[in-house]
Amino acid sequence: MVNMAPLLRPRRLDGTTKPNTDALGIFYVVVAIVYTLILGVELFFLHRRREAFCLQIRNLKVVFAAVLMLHIYLILVLLVYPWNGLFPCSAEFWIMSVFLPSGMAFFQGKSGGPI
């Protein structure tokens, strides 16, 4: 017989449809919103100042696609706890196996081509 530690507190990520609106869940949502706003402002200014010598990046659209793919992945990871199993594990696996490698592949393929 295996001795297991007693469960002192019930698990919050229990897969029900009730969202986790405790302090941690609200913190994750606030972090996701604030980070999205900061990233949006930074990408706006990068696009606006793209002709500056220090910002001349080849294939700026590919850089934006890579940043947005990785940002979507981060936001979905941050919202797993507050959503409390709103989407099944197969969807989590699909998100992990598409968005993360695609974002990294876009970063690897950003060089080359016209300015």
PDB file of N, CA, C and O in Angstrom, residues 37-112:
ATOM      1  N   LEU A  37      -1.566  45.198 -23.162  1.00  0.00           N
ATOM      2  CA  LEU A  37      -1.547  46.639 -23.443  1.00  0.00           C
ATOM      3  C   LEU A  37      -0.125  47.153 -23.647  1.00  0.00           C
ATOM      4  O   LEU A  37       0.133  47.926 -24.584  1.00  0.00           O
ATOM      5  N   ILE A  38       0.798  46.730 -22.791  1.00  0.00           N
ATOM      6  CA  ILE A  38       2.194  47.166 -22.932  1.00  0.00           C
ATOM      7  C   ILE A  38       2.776  46.683 -24.254  1.00  0.00           C
ATOM      8  O   ILE A  38       3.422  47.449 -24.985  1.00  0.00           O
ATOM      9  N   LEU A  39       2.541  45.427 -24.592  1.00  0.00           N
ATOM     10  CA  LEU A  39       3.062  44.881 -25.842  1.00  0.00           C
ATOM     11  C   LEU A  39       2.444  45.571 -27.050  1.00  0.00           C
ATOM     12  O   LEU A  39       3.134  45.860 -28.030  1.00  0.00           O
ATOM     13  N   GLY A  40       1.149  45.876 -26.980  1.00  0.00           N
ATOM     14  CA  GLY A  40       0.497  46.585 -28.082  1.00  0.00           C
ATOM     15  C   GLY A  40       1.089  47.968 -28.311  1.00  0.00           C
ATOM     16  O   GLY A  40       1.341  48.371 -29.459  1.00  0.00           O
ATOM     17  N   VAL A  41       1.350  48.691 -27.233  1.00  0.00           N
ATOM     18  CA  VAL A  41       1.959  50.023 -27.354  1.00  0.00           C
ATOM     19  C   VAL A  41       3.375  49.911 -27.911  1.00  0.00           C
ATOM     20  O   VAL A  41       3.776  50.694 -28.791  1.00  0.00           O
ATOM     21  N   GLU A  42       4.143  48.936 -27.439  1.00  0.00           N
ATOM     22  CA  GLU A  42       5.503  48.763 -27.936  1.00  0.00           C
ATOM     23  C   GLU A  42       5.519  48.399 -29.413  1.00  0.00           C
ATOM     24  O   GLU A  42       6.335  48.928 -30.181  1.00  0.00           O
ATOM     25  N   LEU A  43       4.640  47.516 -29.852  1.00  0.00           N
ATOM     26  CA  LEU A  43       4.585  47.158 -31.271  1.00  0.00           C
ATOM     27  C   LEU A  43       4.118  48.336 -32.123  1.00  0.00           C
ATOM     28  O   LEU A  43       4.592  48.519 -33.247  1.00  0.00           O
ATOM     29  N   PHE A  44       3.206  49.137 -31.599  1.00  0.00           N
ATOM     30  CA  PHE A  44       2.762  50.332 -32.317  1.00  0.00           C
ATOM     31  C   PHE A  44       3.932  51.287 -32.544  1.00  0.00           C
ATOM     32  O   PHE A  44       4.139  51.773 -33.655  1.00  0.00           O
ATOM     33  N   PHE A  45       4.703  51.561 -31.486  1.00  0.00           N
ATOM     34  CA  PHE A  45       5.834  52.475 -31.633  1.00  0.00           C
ATOM     35  C   PHE A  45       6.939  51.875 -32.489  1.00  0.00           C
ATOM     36  O   PHE A  45       7.609  52.604 -33.241  1.00  0.00           O
ATOM     37  N   LEU A  46       7.150  50.572 -32.430  1.00  0.00           N
ATOM     38  CA  LEU A  46       8.121  49.931 -33.305  1.00  0.00           C
ATOM     39  C   LEU A  46       7.708  50.084 -34.763  1.00  0.00           C
ATOM     40  O   LEU A  46       8.531  50.405 -35.621  1.00  0.00           O
ATOM     41  N   HIS A  47       6.435  49.882 -35.052  1.00  0.00           N
ATOM     42  CA  HIS A  47       5.962  50.032 -36.425  1.00  0.00           C
ATOM     43  C   HIS A  47       6.033  51.489 -36.880  1.00  0.00           C
ATOM     44  O   HIS A  47       6.387  51.776 -38.017  1.00  0.00           O
ATOM     45  N   ARG A  48       5.719  52.401 -35.979  1.00  0.00           N
ATOM     46  CA  ARG A  48       5.731  53.830 -36.324  1.00  0.00           C
ATOM     47  C   ARG A  48       7.152  54.336 -36.596  1.00  0.00           C
ATOM     48  O   ARG A  48       7.350  55.171 -37.464  1.00  0.00           O
ATOM     49  N   ARG A  49       8.128  53.828 -35.863  1.00  0.00           N
ATOM     50  CA  ARG A  49       9.517  54.281 -36.000  1.00  0.00           C
ATOM     51  C   ARG A  49      10.372  53.282 -36.780  1.00  0.00           C
ATOM     52  O   ARG A  49      11.583  53.245 -36.624  1.00  0.00           O
ATOM     53  N   ARG A  50       9.768  52.477 -37.650  1.00  0.00           N
ATOM     54  CA  ARG A  50      10.481  51.405 -38.341  1.00  0.00           C
ATOM     55  C   ARG A  50      11.547  51.908 -39.307  1.00  0.00           C
ATOM     56  O   ARG A  50      12.425  51.171 -39.716  1.00  0.00           O
ATOM     57  N   GLU A  51      11.494  53.201 -39.695  1.00  0.00           N
ATOM     58  CA  GLU A  51      12.479  53.747 -40.626  1.00  0.00           C
ATOM     59  C   GLU A  51      13.733  54.246 -39.926  1.00  0.00           C
ATOM     60  O   GLU A  51      14.704  54.587 -40.597  1.00  0.00           O
ATOM     61  N   ALA A  52      13.736  54.307 -38.594  1.00  0.00           N
ATOM     62  CA  ALA A  52      14.923  54.751 -37.859  1.00  0.00           C
ATOM     63  C   ALA A  52      16.074  53.769 -38.102  1.00  0.00           C
ATOM     64  O   ALA A  52      15.870  52.567 -38.241  1.00  0.00           O
ATOM     65  N   PHE A  53      17.292  54.310 -38.152  1.00  0.00           N
ATOM     66  CA  PHE A  53      18.451  53.469 -38.469  1.00  0.00           C
ATOM     67  C   PHE A  53      18.622  52.331 -37.468  1.00  0.00           C
ATOM     68  O   PHE A  53      18.938  51.205 -37.846  1.00  0.00           O
ATOM     69  N   CYS A  54      18.401  52.610 -36.184  1.00  0.00           N
ATOM     70  CA  CYS A  54      18.607  51.574 -35.166  1.00  0.00           C
ATOM     71  C   CYS A  54      17.497  50.526 -35.167  1.00  0.00           C
ATOM     72  O   CYS A  54      17.628  49.492 -34.525  1.00  0.00           O
ATOM     73  N   LEU A  55      16.415  50.767 -35.902  1.00  0.00           N
ATOM     74  CA  LEU A  55      15.296  49.825 -35.922  1.00  0.00           C
ATOM     75  C   LEU A  55      15.064  49.189 -37.285  1.00  0.00           C
ATOM     76  O   LEU A  55      14.023  48.589 -37.500  1.00  0.00           O
ATOM     77  N   GLN A  56      16.002  49.338 -38.185  1.00  0.00           N
ATOM     78  CA  GLN A  56      15.798  48.748 -39.505  1.00  0.00           C
ATOM     79  C   GLN A  56      15.945  47.231 -39.400  1.00  0.00           C
ATOM     80  O   GLN A  56      17.032  46.684 -39.366  1.00  0.00           O
ATOM     81  N   ILE A  57      14.816  46.589 -39.330  1.00  0.00           N
ATOM     82  CA  ILE A  57      14.756  45.135 -39.178  1.00  0.00           C
ATOM     83  C   ILE A  57      14.191  44.557 -40.464  1.00  0.00           C
ATOM     84  O   ILE A  57      13.212  45.055 -41.010  1.00  0.00           O
ATOM     85  N   ARG A  58      14.815  43.510 -40.928  1.00  0.00           N
ATOM     86  CA  ARG A  58      14.277  42.859 -42.117  1.00  0.00           C
ATOM     87  C   ARG A  58      13.007  42.107 -41.757  1.00  0.00           C
ATOM     88  O   ARG A  58      12.918  41.525 -40.686  1.00  0.00           O
ATOM     89  N   ASN A  59      12.060  42.121 -42.635  1.00  0.00           N
ATOM     90  CA  ASN A  59      10.803  41.389 -42.462  1.00  0.00           C
ATOM     91  C   ASN A  59      10.131  41.699 -41.128  1.00  0.00           C
ATOM     92  O   ASN A  59       9.932  40.823 -40.290  1.00  0.00           O
ATOM     93  N   LEU A  60       9.795  42.943 -40.942  1.00  0.00           N
ATOM     94  CA  LEU A  60       9.158  43.370 -39.709  1.00  0.00           C
ATOM     95  C   LEU A  60       7.828  42.651 -39.493  1.00  0.00           C
ATOM     96  O   LEU A  60       7.450  42.373 -38.361  1.00  0.00           O
ATOM     97  N   LYS A  61       7.141  42.305 -40.568  1.00  0.00           N
ATOM     98  CA  LYS A  61       5.874  41.577 -40.444  1.00  0.00           C
ATOM     99  C   LYS A  61       6.087  40.197 -39.829  1.00  0.00           C
ATOM    100  O   LYS A  61       5.263  39.727 -39.038  1.00  0.00           O
ATOM    101  N   VAL A  62       7.192  39.554 -40.164  1.00  0.00           N
ATOM    102  CA  VAL A  62       7.480  38.238 -39.601  1.00  0.00           C
ATOM    103  C   VAL A  62       7.820  38.367 -38.118  1.00  0.00           C
ATOM    104  O   VAL A  62       7.424  37.528 -37.306  1.00  0.00           O
ATOM    105  N   VAL A  63       8.537  39.432 -37.749  1.00  0.00           N
ATOM    106  CA  VAL A  63       8.841  39.666 -36.342  1.00  0.00           C
ATOM    107  C   VAL A  63       7.545  39.884 -35.574  1.00  0.00           C
ATOM    108  O   VAL A  63       7.352  39.340 -34.481  1.00  0.00           O
ATOM    109  N   PHE A  64       6.635  40.682 -36.131  1.00  0.00           N
ATOM    110  CA  PHE A  64       5.342  40.911 -35.488  1.00  0.00           C
ATOM    111  C   PHE A  64       4.566  39.607 -35.353  1.00  0.00           C
ATOM    112  O   PHE A  64       3.948  39.341 -34.320  1.00  0.00           O
ATOM    113  N   ALA A  65       4.588  38.777 -36.393  1.00  0.00           N
ATOM    114  CA  ALA A  65       3.880  37.492 -36.334  1.00  0.00           C
ATOM    115  C   ALA A  65       4.469  36.605 -35.239  1.00  0.00           C
ATOM    116  O   ALA A  65       3.725  35.961 -34.488  1.00  0.00           O
ATOM    117  N   ALA A  66       5.788  36.579 -35.117  1.00  0.00           N
ATOM    118  CA  ALA A  66       6.425  35.768 -34.084  1.00  0.00           C
ATOM    119  C   ALA A  66       6.059  36.265 -32.691  1.00  0.00           C
ATOM    120  O   ALA A  66       5.688  35.476 -31.815  1.00  0.00           O
ATOM    121  N   VAL A  67       6.128  37.573 -32.499  1.00  0.00           N
ATOM    122  CA  VAL A  67       5.796  38.137 -31.191  1.00  0.00           C
ATOM    123  C   VAL A  67       4.336  37.860 -30.852  1.00  0.00           C
ATOM    124  O   VAL A  67       4.003  37.495 -29.719  1.00  0.00           O
ATOM    125  N   LEU A  68       3.454  38.020 -31.815  1.00  0.00           N
ATOM    126  CA  LEU A  68       2.032  37.795 -31.558  1.00  0.00           C
ATOM    127  C   LEU A  68       1.723  36.319 -31.297  1.00  0.00           C
ATOM    128  O   LEU A  68       0.891  36.009 -30.436  1.00  0.00           O
ATOM    129  N   MET A  69       2.389  35.409 -31.998  1.00  0.00           N
ATOM    130  CA  MET A  69       2.166  33.982 -31.739  1.00  0.00           C
ATOM    131  C   MET A  69       2.600  33.612 -30.323  1.00  0.00           C
ATOM    132  O   MET A  69       1.878  32.914 -29.606  1.00  0.00           O
ATOM    133  N   LEU A  70       3.760  34.095 -29.919  1.00  0.00           N
ATOM    134  CA  LEU A  70       4.238  33.785 -28.568  1.00  0.00           C
ATOM    135  C   LEU A  70       3.395  34.492 -27.514  1.00  0.00           C
ATOM    136  O   LEU A  70       3.181  33.964 -26.425  1.00  0.00           O
ATOM    137  N   HIS A  71       2.871  35.668 -27.862  1.00  0.00           N
ATOM    138  CA  HIS A  71       2.005  36.376 -26.917  1.00  0.00           C
ATOM    139  C   HIS A  71       0.674  35.646 -26.739  1.00  0.00           C
ATOM    140  O   HIS A  71       0.174  35.520 -25.617  1.00  0.00           O
ATOM    141  N   ILE A  72       0.116  35.160 -27.822  1.00  0.00           N
ATOM    142  CA  ILE A  72      -1.130  34.387 -27.729  1.00  0.00           C
ATOM    143  C   ILE A  72      -0.903  33.154 -26.861  1.00  0.00           C
ATOM    144  O   ILE A  72      -1.729  32.824 -26.000  1.00  0.00           O
ATOM    145  N   TYR A  73       0.227  32.485 -27.052  1.00  0.00           N
ATOM    146  CA  TYR A  73       0.542  31.311 -26.239  1.00  0.00           C
ATOM    147  C   TYR A  73       0.631  31.689 -24.764  1.00  0.00           C
ATOM    148  O   TYR A  73       0.058  31.014 -23.898  1.00  0.00           O
ATOM    149  N   LEU A  74       1.328  32.789 -24.457  1.00  0.00           N
ATOM    150  CA  LEU A  74       1.471  33.217 -23.066  1.00  0.00           C
ATOM    151  C   LEU A  74       0.124  33.559 -22.447  1.00  0.00           C
ATOM    152  O   LEU A  74      -0.161  33.165 -21.313  1.00  0.00           O
ATOM    153  N   ILE A  75      -0.720  34.263 -23.173  1.00  0.00           N
ATOM    154  CA  ILE A  75      -2.024  34.654 -22.638  1.00  0.00           C
ATOM    155  C   ILE A  75      -2.882  33.413 -22.367  1.00  0.00           C
ATOM    156  O   ILE A  75      -3.537  33.316 -21.329  1.00  0.00           O
ATOM    157  N   LEU A  76      -2.869  32.462 -23.266  1.00  0.00           N
ATOM    158  CA  LEU A  76      -3.645  31.240 -23.042  1.00  0.00           C
ATOM    159  C   LEU A  76      -3.111  30.447 -21.857  1.00  0.00           C
ATOM    160  O   LEU A  76      -3.892  29.876 -21.089  1.00  0.00           O
ATOM    161  N   VAL A  77      -1.789  30.436 -21.682  1.00  0.00           N
ATOM    162  CA  VAL A  77      -1.219  29.747 -20.522  1.00  0.00           C
ATOM    163  C   VAL A  77      -1.616  30.469 -19.233  1.00  0.00           C
ATOM    164  O   VAL A  77      -1.949  29.837 -18.229  1.00  0.00           O
ATOM    165  N   LEU A  78      -1.586  31.802 -19.251  1.00  0.00           N
ATOM    166  CA  LEU A  78      -1.968  32.555 -18.057  1.00  0.00           C
ATOM    167  C   LEU A  78      -3.448  32.382 -17.705  1.00  0.00           C
ATOM    168  O   LEU A  78      -3.820  32.442 -16.541  1.00  0.00           O
ATOM    169  N   LEU A  79      -4.281  32.168 -18.698  1.00  0.00           N
ATOM    170  CA  LEU A  79      -5.721  32.089 -18.450  1.00  0.00           C
ATOM    171  C   LEU A  79      -6.222  30.671 -18.163  1.00  0.00           C
ATOM    172  O   LEU A  79      -7.419  30.488 -17.938  1.00  0.00           O
ATOM    173  N   VAL A  80      -5.332  29.679 -18.155  1.00  0.00           N
ATOM    174  CA  VAL A  80      -5.759  28.313 -17.853  1.00  0.00           C
ATOM    175  C   VAL A  80      -6.323  28.231 -16.435  1.00  0.00           C
ATOM    176  O   VAL A  80      -7.374  27.640 -16.200  1.00  0.00           O
ATOM    177  N   TYR A  81      -5.646  28.835 -15.480  1.00  0.00           N
ATOM    178  CA  TYR A  81      -6.115  28.766 -14.088  1.00  0.00           C
ATOM    179  C   TYR A  81      -7.430  29.517 -13.882  1.00  0.00           C
ATOM    180  O   TYR A  81      -8.368  28.952 -13.319  1.00  0.00           O
ATOM    181  N   PRO A  82      -7.557  30.775 -14.318  1.00  0.00           N
ATOM    182  CA  PRO A  82      -8.844  31.456 -14.100  1.00  0.00           C
ATOM    183  C   PRO A  82     -10.009  30.788 -14.837  1.00  0.00           C
ATOM    184  O   PRO A  82     -11.125  30.775 -14.339  1.00  0.00           O
ATOM    185  N   TRP A  83      -9.762  30.226 -16.026  1.00  0.00           N
ATOM    186  CA  TRP A  83     -10.846  29.585 -16.770  1.00  0.00           C
ATOM    187  C   TRP A  83     -11.219  28.234 -16.173  1.00  0.00           C
ATOM    188  O   TRP A  83     -12.298  27.722 -16.442  1.00  0.00           O
ATOM    189  N   ASN A  84     -10.325  27.612 -15.418  1.00  0.00           N
ATOM    190  CA  ASN A  84     -10.587  26.380 -14.673  1.00  0.00           C
ATOM    191  C   ASN A  84     -11.107  25.251 -15.563  1.00  0.00           C
ATOM    192  O   ASN A  84     -12.163  24.681 -15.333  1.00  0.00           O
ATOM    193  N   GLY A  85     -10.342  24.918 -16.566  1.00  0.00           N
ATOM    194  CA  GLY A  85     -10.715  23.780 -17.391  1.00  0.00           C
ATOM    195  C   GLY A  85     -11.830  24.057 -18.373  1.00  0.00           C
ATOM    196  O   GLY A  85     -12.590  23.163 -18.709  1.00  0.00           O
ATOM    197  N   LEU A  86     -11.937  25.299 -18.833  1.00  0.00           N
ATOM    198  CA  LEU A  86     -12.980  25.653 -19.797  1.00  0.00           C
ATOM    199  C   LEU A  86     -12.789  24.913 -21.112  1.00  0.00           C
ATOM    200  O   LEU A  86     -13.746  24.544 -21.761  1.00  0.00           O
ATOM    201  N   PHE A  87     -11.530  24.689 -21.493  1.00  0.00           N
ATOM    202  CA  PHE A  87     -11.276  23.911 -22.694  1.00  0.00           C
ATOM    203  C   PHE A  87     -10.553  22.623 -22.302  1.00  0.00           C
ATOM    204  O   PHE A  87      -9.829  22.584 -21.311  1.00  0.00           O
ATOM    205  N   PRO A  88     -10.734  21.560 -23.061  1.00  0.00           N
ATOM    206  CA  PRO A  88     -10.195  20.247 -22.660  1.00  0.00           C
ATOM    207  C   PRO A  88      -8.668  20.182 -22.786  1.00  0.00           C
ATOM    208  O   PRO A  88      -8.039  21.035 -23.403  1.00  0.00           O
ATOM    209  N   CYS A  89      -8.117  19.133 -22.212  1.00  0.00           N
ATOM    210  CA  CYS A  89      -6.662  18.938 -22.253  1.00  0.00           C
ATOM    211  C   CYS A  89      -6.148  18.798 -23.683  1.00  0.00           C
ATOM    212  O   CYS A  89      -5.031  19.203 -23.982  1.00  0.00           O
ATOM    213  N   SER A  90      -6.954  18.226 -24.567  1.00  0.00           N
ATOM    214  CA  SER A  90      -6.517  18.100 -25.961  1.00  0.00           C
ATOM    215  C   SER A  90      -6.345  19.476 -26.600  1.00  0.00           C
ATOM    216  O   SER A  90      -5.450  19.671 -27.420  1.00  0.00           O
ATOM    217  N   ALA A  91      -7.180  20.446 -26.225  1.00  0.00           N
ATOM    218  CA  ALA A  91      -7.018  21.804 -26.741  1.00  0.00           C
ATOM    219  C   ALA A  91      -5.754  22.446 -26.175  1.00  0.00           C
ATOM    220  O   ALA A  91      -5.039  23.150 -26.899  1.00  0.00           O
ATOM    221  N   GLU A  92      -5.464  22.198 -24.911  1.00  0.00           N
ATOM    222  CA  GLU A  92      -4.228  22.716 -24.321  1.00  0.00           C
ATOM    223  C   GLU A  92      -3.016  22.128 -25.034  1.00  0.00           C
ATOM    224  O   GLU A  92      -2.042  22.834 -25.315  1.00  0.00           O
ATOM    225  N   PHE A  93      -3.057  20.843 -25.328  1.00  0.00           N
ATOM    226  CA  PHE A  93      -1.952  20.208 -26.042  1.00  0.00           C
ATOM    227  C   PHE A  93      -1.811  20.802 -27.441  1.00  0.00           C
ATOM    228  O   PHE A  93      -0.699  21.055 -27.908  1.00  0.00           O
ATOM    229  N   TRP A  94      -2.930  21.029 -28.135  1.00  0.00           N
ATOM    230  CA  TRP A  94      -2.899  21.605 -29.476  1.00  0.00           C
ATOM    231  C   TRP A  94      -2.301  23.007 -29.444  1.00  0.00           C
ATOM    232  O   TRP A  94      -1.477  23.358 -30.288  1.00  0.00           O
ATOM    233  N   ILE A  95      -2.702  23.806 -28.463  1.00  0.00           N
ATOM    234  CA  ILE A  95      -2.172  25.164 -28.335  1.00  0.00           C
ATOM    235  C   ILE A  95      -0.665  25.110 -28.090  1.00  0.00           C
ATOM    236  O   ILE A  95       0.103  25.851 -28.712  1.00  0.00           O
ATOM    237  N   MET A  96      -0.243  24.221 -27.198  1.00  0.00           N
ATOM    238  CA  MET A  96       1.172  24.111 -26.871  1.00  0.00           C
ATOM    239  C   MET A  96       1.986  23.632 -28.066  1.00  0.00           C
ATOM    240  O   MET A  96       3.095  24.099 -28.298  1.00  0.00           O
ATOM    241  N   SER A  97       1.434  22.728 -28.848  1.00  0.00           N
ATOM    242  CA  SER A  97       2.212  22.152 -29.942  1.00  0.00           C
ATOM    243  C   SER A  97       2.093  22.934 -31.247  1.00  0.00           C
ATOM    244  O   SER A  97       2.763  22.585 -32.213  1.00  0.00           O
ATOM    245  N   VAL A  98       1.285  23.991 -31.292  1.00  0.00           N
ATOM    246  CA  VAL A  98       1.195  24.822 -32.501  1.00  0.00           C
ATOM    247  C   VAL A  98       1.756  26.220 -32.263  1.00  0.00           C
ATOM    248  O   VAL A  98       2.636  26.677 -32.987  1.00  0.00           O
ATOM    249  N   PHE A  99       1.266  26.920 -31.258  1.00  0.00           N
ATOM    250  CA  PHE A  99       1.646  28.316 -31.073  1.00  0.00           C
ATOM    251  C   PHE A  99       3.104  28.479 -30.655  1.00  0.00           C
ATOM    252  O   PHE A  99       3.805  29.341 -31.175  1.00  0.00           O
ATOM    253  N   LEU A 100       3.572  27.697 -29.702  1.00  0.00           N
ATOM    254  CA  LEU A 100       4.944  27.848 -29.230  1.00  0.00           C
ATOM    255  C   LEU A 100       5.972  27.524 -30.317  1.00  0.00           C
ATOM    256  O   LEU A 100       6.834  28.362 -30.597  1.00  0.00           O
ATOM    257  N   PRO A 101       5.917  26.383 -30.986  1.00  0.00           N
ATOM    258  CA  PRO A 101       6.902  26.126 -32.043  1.00  0.00           C
ATOM    259  C   PRO A 101       6.773  27.077 -33.227  1.00  0.00           C
ATOM    260  O   PRO A 101       7.772  27.454 -33.833  1.00  0.00           O
ATOM    261  N   SER A 102       5.545  27.480 -33.557  1.00  0.00           N
ATOM    262  CA  SER A 102       5.377  28.414 -34.672  1.00  0.00           C
ATOM    263  C   SER A 102       6.000  29.769 -34.356  1.00  0.00           C
ATOM    264  O   SER A 102       6.652  30.374 -35.212  1.00  0.00           O
ATOM    265  N   GLY A 103       5.788  30.255 -33.138  1.00  0.00           N
ATOM    266  CA  GLY A 103       6.401  31.523 -32.756  1.00  0.00           C
ATOM    267  C   GLY A 103       7.913  31.457 -32.802  1.00  0.00           C
ATOM    268  O   GLY A 103       8.580  32.376 -33.291  1.00  0.00           O
ATOM    269  N   MET A 104       8.478  30.360 -32.319  1.00  0.00           N
ATOM    270  CA  MET A 104       9.932  30.203 -32.368  1.00  0.00           C
ATOM    271  C   MET A 104      10.424  30.069 -33.803  1.00  0.00           C
ATOM    272  O   MET A 104      11.472  30.602 -34.160  1.00  0.00           O
ATOM    273  N   ALA A 105       9.681  29.379 -34.644  1.00  0.00           N
ATOM    274  CA  ALA A 105      10.068  29.223 -36.047  1.00  0.00           C
ATOM    275  C   ALA A 105      10.033  30.567 -36.771  1.00  0.00           C
ATOM    276  O   ALA A 105      10.901  30.853 -37.599  1.00  0.00           O
ATOM    277  N   PHE A 106       9.051  31.404 -36.465  1.00  0.00           N
ATOM    278  CA  PHE A 106       9.010  32.734 -37.076  1.00  0.00           C
ATOM    279  C   PHE A 106      10.241  33.545 -36.676  1.00  0.00           C
ATOM    280  O   PHE A 106      10.802  34.270 -37.496  1.00  0.00           O
ATOM    281  N   PHE A 107      10.663  33.448 -35.418  1.00  0.00           N
ATOM    282  CA  PHE A 107      11.866  34.164 -35.004  1.00  0.00           C
ATOM    283  C   PHE A 107      13.098  33.638 -35.729  1.00  0.00           C
ATOM    284  O   PHE A 107      13.969  34.403 -36.104  1.00  0.00           O
ATOM    285  N   GLN A 108      13.177  32.330 -35.943  1.00  0.00           N
ATOM    286  CA  GLN A 108      14.320  31.764 -36.641  1.00  0.00           C
ATOM    287  C   GLN A 108      14.333  32.164 -38.113  1.00  0.00           C
ATOM    288  O   GLN A 108      15.381  32.309 -38.704  1.00  0.00           O
ATOM    289  N   GLY A 109      13.173  32.351 -38.707  1.00  0.00           N
ATOM    290  CA  GLY A 109      13.079  32.673 -40.122  1.00  0.00           C
ATOM    291  C   GLY A 109      12.973  34.149 -40.428  1.00  0.00           C
ATOM    292  O   GLY A 109      12.678  34.520 -41.550  1.00  0.00           O
ATOM    293  N   LYS A 110      13.247  35.026 -39.464  1.00  0.00           N
ATOM    294  CA  LYS A 110      13.046  36.449 -39.693  1.00  0.00           C
ATOM    295  C   LYS A 110      14.143  37.091 -40.527  1.00  0.00           C
ATOM    296  O   LYS A 110      13.953  38.155 -41.072  1.00  0.00           O
ATOM    297  N   SER A 111      15.304  36.472 -40.639  1.00  0.00           N
ATOM    298  CA  SER A 111      16.399  37.114 -41.373  1.00  0.00           C
ATOM    299  C   SER A 111      16.264  36.831 -42.859  1.00  0.00           C
ATOM    300  O   SER A 111      15.624  35.881 -43.284  1.00  0.00           O
ATOM    301  N   GLY A 112      16.881  37.674 -43.641  1.00  0.00           N
ATOM    302  CA  GLY A 112      16.870  37.511 -45.086  1.00  0.00           C
ATOM    303  C   GLY A 112      15.738  38.301 -45.719  1.00  0.00           C
ATOM    304  O   GLY A 112      14.831  38.768 -45.077  1.00  0.00           O
TER     305      GLY A 112
END
